[in-house]
GROMACS .gro file of C-alpha atoms in nm:
model
  180
    1PHE     CA    1   6.845  -1.257  -3.049
    2ILE     CA    2   6.477  -1.160  -3.030
    3SER     CA    3   6.555  -0.797  -2.948
    4PHE     CA    4   6.804  -0.792  -3.237
    5HIS     CA    5   6.538  -0.909  -3.483
    6LYS     CA    6   6.294  -0.646  -3.349
    7ARG     CA    7   6.538  -0.355  -3.369
    8THR     CA    8   6.447  -0.039  -3.556
    9GLN     CA    9   6.795   0.111  -3.586
   10ARG     CA   10   6.967   0.117  -3.923
   11PHE     CA   11   7.300   0.005  -3.777
   12ALA     CA   12   7.382  -0.262  -3.522
   13CYS     CA   13   7.692  -0.387  -3.342
   14LEU     CA   14   7.694  -0.727  -3.171
   15VAL     CA   15   7.972  -0.858  -2.950
   16CYS     CA   16   7.898  -1.224  -2.891
   17HIS     CA   17   8.087  -1.521  -2.763
   18ARG     CA   18   8.172  -1.814  -2.987
   19ARG     CA   19   7.882  -2.051  -3.056
   20ALA     CA   20   7.627  -1.795  -2.937
   21GLY     CA   21   7.432  -1.826  -3.264
   22LYS     CA   22   7.523  -1.488  -3.411
   23THR     CA   23   7.581  -1.616  -3.765
   24VAL     CA   24   7.251  -1.806  -3.772
   25ALA     CA   25   7.066  -1.503  -3.634
   26CYS     CA   26   7.221  -1.278  -3.898
   27ILE     CA   27   7.147  -1.517  -4.186
   28HIS     CA   28   6.782  -1.512  -4.082
   29ASP     CA   29   6.796  -1.134  -4.049
   30LEU     CA   30   6.929  -1.105  -4.406
   31LEU     CA   31   6.652  -1.330  -4.539
   32ASP     CA   32   6.389  -1.138  -4.345
   33GLY     CA   33   6.526  -0.814  -4.489
   34ALA     CA   34   6.519  -0.956  -4.842
   35LEU     CA   35   6.163  -1.082  -4.809
   36ARG     CA   36   6.034  -0.755  -4.662
   37CYS     CA   37   6.225  -0.508  -4.881
   38GLN     CA   38   5.995  -0.302  -5.104
   39LEU     CA   39   6.271  -0.174  -5.333
   40GLU     CA   40   6.325  -0.315  -5.679
   41ARG     CA   41   6.561  -0.617  -5.694
   42PRO     CA   42   6.683  -0.605  -5.332
   43ARG     CA   43   7.041  -0.715  -5.264
   44PHE     CA   44   7.173  -0.834  -4.930
   45ALA     CA   45   7.519  -0.955  -4.837
   46TYR     CA   46   7.697  -1.155  -4.570
   47LEU     CA   47   8.071  -1.079  -4.546
   48ALA     CA   48   8.323  -1.291  -4.364
   49PRO     CA   49   8.695  -1.214  -4.350
   50TYR     CA   50   8.762  -1.470  -4.627
   51TYR     CA   51   8.542  -1.607  -4.904
   52GLY     CA   52   8.612  -1.966  -4.800
   53GLN     CA   53   8.525  -1.874  -4.443
   54ALA     CA   54   8.191  -1.729  -4.558
   55LYS     CA   55   8.111  -2.058  -4.728
   56GLN     CA   56   8.223  -2.265  -4.428
   57ALA     CA   57   8.047  -2.050  -4.168
   58ALA     CA   58   7.722  -1.953  -4.338
   59TRP     CA   59   7.636  -2.141  -4.658
   60ASP     CA   60   7.474  -2.442  -4.490
   61TYR     CA   61   7.275  -2.212  -4.261
   62LEU     CA   62   7.158  -2.005  -4.558
   63ARG     CA   63   7.049  -2.309  -4.760
   64ALA     CA   64   6.867  -2.454  -4.459
   65ALA     CA   65   6.691  -2.122  -4.396
   66ILE     CA   66   6.545  -2.112  -4.749
   67ALA     CA   67   6.425  -2.474  -4.744
   68PRO     CA   68   6.065  -2.377  -4.656
   69LEU     CA   69   6.070  -2.115  -4.934
   70ARG     CA   70   6.175  -2.341  -5.222
   71GLY     CA   71   5.813  -2.407  -5.321
   72MET     CA   72   5.773  -2.032  -5.373
   73GLY     CA   73   6.049  -2.012  -5.633
   74VAL     CA   74   6.347  -1.948  -5.407
   75THR     CA   75   6.659  -2.112  -5.545
   76SER     CA   76   7.024  -2.142  -5.449
   77ASN     CA   77   7.338  -2.121  -5.659
   78GLU     CA   78   7.639  -2.274  -5.485
   79SER     CA   79   7.896  -2.154  -5.738
   80GLU     CA   80   7.793  -1.794  -5.659
   81LEU     CA   81   7.698  -1.857  -5.293
   82ARG     CA   82   7.366  -1.691  -5.372
   83VAL     CA   83   7.002  -1.753  -5.285
   84GLY     CA   84   6.702  -1.566  -5.414
   85ILE     CA   85   6.422  -1.540  -5.666
   86GLU     CA   86   6.503  -1.502  -6.035
   87GLY     CA   87   6.469  -1.133  -6.124
   88GLY     CA   88   6.396  -1.044  -5.763
   89TRP     CA   89   6.574  -1.040  -5.428
   90GLN     CA   90   6.900  -1.214  -5.348
   91VAL     CA   91   7.130  -1.281  -5.057
   92ARG     CA   92   7.497  -1.353  -5.133
   93LEU     CA   93   7.801  -1.452  -4.934
   94TYR     CA   94   8.127  -1.266  -4.989
   95GLY     CA   95   8.477  -1.253  -4.851
   96ALA     CA   96   8.630  -0.926  -4.734
   97ASP     CA   97   8.969  -1.054  -4.853
   98ASN     CA   98   8.875  -0.931  -5.202
   99TYR     CA   99   8.661  -0.633  -5.105
  100GLU     CA  100   8.764  -0.429  -5.409
  101ALA     CA  101   8.552  -0.672  -5.616
  102LEU     CA  102   8.246  -0.534  -5.435
  103ARG     CA  103   8.289  -0.187  -5.585
  104GLY     CA  104   7.999  -0.087  -5.805
  105ILE     CA  105   7.731  -0.303  -5.646
  106TYR     CA  106   7.437  -0.173  -5.444
  107LEU     CA  107   7.314  -0.322  -5.119
  108ASP     CA  108   7.002  -0.297  -4.906
  109GLY     CA  109   7.153  -0.473  -4.606
  110VAL     CA  110   7.484  -0.625  -4.505
  111VAL     CA  111   7.628  -0.832  -4.224
  112PHE     CA  112   7.998  -0.810  -4.136
  113ASP     CA  113   8.079  -1.132  -3.949
  114GLU     CA  114   8.405  -1.120  -3.751
  115TYR     CA  115   8.460  -0.757  -3.845
  116ALA     CA  116   8.768  -0.742  -3.621
  117GLN     CA  117   8.952  -0.956  -3.877
  118MET     CA  118   8.870  -0.730  -4.175
  119ASP     CA  119   9.039  -0.430  -4.325
  120PRO     CA  120   8.813  -0.144  -4.207
  121ARG     CA  121   8.830   0.009  -4.555
  122VAL     CA  122   8.583  -0.257  -4.670
  123TRP     CA  123   8.321  -0.059  -4.476
  124SER     CA  124   8.436   0.299  -4.523
  125GLU     CA  125   8.542   0.286  -4.889
  126VAL     CA  126   8.324   0.016  -5.046
  127VAL     CA  127   8.020  -0.105  -4.853
  128SER     CA  128   7.902   0.219  -4.694
  129PRO     CA  129   7.871   0.385  -5.037
  130ALA     CA  130   7.694   0.072  -5.168
  131LEU     CA  131   7.426   0.119  -4.901
  132SER     CA  132   7.388   0.496  -4.920
  133ASP     CA  133   7.149   0.558  -5.211
  134ARG     CA  134   6.906   0.287  -5.096
  135ARG     CA  135   6.940   0.370  -4.723
  136GLY     CA  136   7.051   0.016  -4.655
  137TRP     CA  137   7.139  -0.120  -4.311
  138ALA     CA  138   7.450  -0.281  -4.166
  139VAL     CA  139   7.525  -0.522  -3.883
  140PHE     CA  140   7.875  -0.563  -3.744
  141LEU     CA  141   7.939  -0.867  -3.531
  142GLY     CA  142   8.220  -1.064  -3.386
  143THR     CA  143   8.411  -1.172  -3.084
  144PRO     CA  144   8.660  -0.949  -2.904
  145LYS     CA  145   9.009  -0.955  -3.054
  146GLY     CA  146   9.198  -0.668  -2.899
  147HIS     CA  147   9.176  -0.295  -2.963
  148ASN     CA  148   9.102  -0.266  -3.333
  149ALA     CA  149   8.838  -0.117  -3.567
  150PHE     CA  150   8.569  -0.348  -3.425
  151HIS     CA  151   8.653  -0.243  -3.069
  152LYS     CA  152   8.640   0.124  -3.170
  153LEU     CA  153   8.308   0.070  -3.347
  154TRP     CA  154   8.164  -0.106  -3.040
  155MET     CA  155   8.276   0.173  -2.806
  156GLU     CA  156   8.115   0.437  -3.030
  157ALA     CA  157   7.798   0.239  -3.104
  158LYS     CA  158   7.713   0.165  -2.742
  159GLU     CA  159   7.709   0.541  -2.671
  160ASP     CA  160   7.493   0.626  -2.973
  161PRO     CA  161   7.116   0.565  -2.942
  162ALA     CA  162   7.093   0.555  -3.321
  163TRP     CA  163   7.273   0.218  -3.302
  164TYR     CA  164   7.143  -0.113  -3.172
  165THR     CA  165   7.402  -0.291  -2.956
  166LEU     CA  166   7.407  -0.632  -2.795
  167MET     CA  167   7.675  -0.803  -2.591
  168LEU     CA  168   7.646  -1.173  -2.511
  169LYS     CA  169   7.915  -1.296  -2.275
  170ALA     CA  170   7.982  -1.669  -2.244
  171SER     CA  171   7.989  -1.630  -1.867
  172GLU     CA  172   7.635  -1.490  -1.869
  173SER     CA  173   7.461  -1.680  -2.148
  174GLY     CA  174   7.405  -2.009  -1.973
  175LEU     CA  175   7.540  -2.191  -2.276
  176VAL     CA  176   7.876  -2.252  -2.112
  177SER     CA  177   7.914  -2.376  -1.756
  178ALA     CA  178   8.142  -2.195  -1.508
  179ASP     CA  179   8.383  -2.491  -1.519
  180GLU     CA  180   8.414  -2.469  -1.898
   0.00000   0.00000   0.00000
């Protein structure tokens, strides 16, 4: 994921096999974005299809990622699935199952994990406007799951140089043997 972390594009689409490390990479990308953001009170979000899934998939990774930062005032709040600095930046986990609850917030960066399993209106009607005034960025990632909004997004993104794209196939990653 080195090229992903070095990207300059505002939007990214990643198609990655299971256990490739996409969630971990994106958690670190969110934290990096929060630490580097020069805007007042930066807000970053990780969205999974369901709130419980966000907690299961990413909360432990997020807490582990901030461990070296705790001495600098970074705290975590498990009831809100939030990490950050009081009065400063924060990264929160959300579920797209209740995306209407996200209306009215602003965001500086967002990760959509397993976007194929989400209602695409979460992006078009809620999150895209939340990013617009602060020129925030978005990352869409997942594994293939038929011809859906994620597939359409991938097909469009890979033809657009304004987007960063990455495909990691299990058969090519070396993480899975040919027999598996």
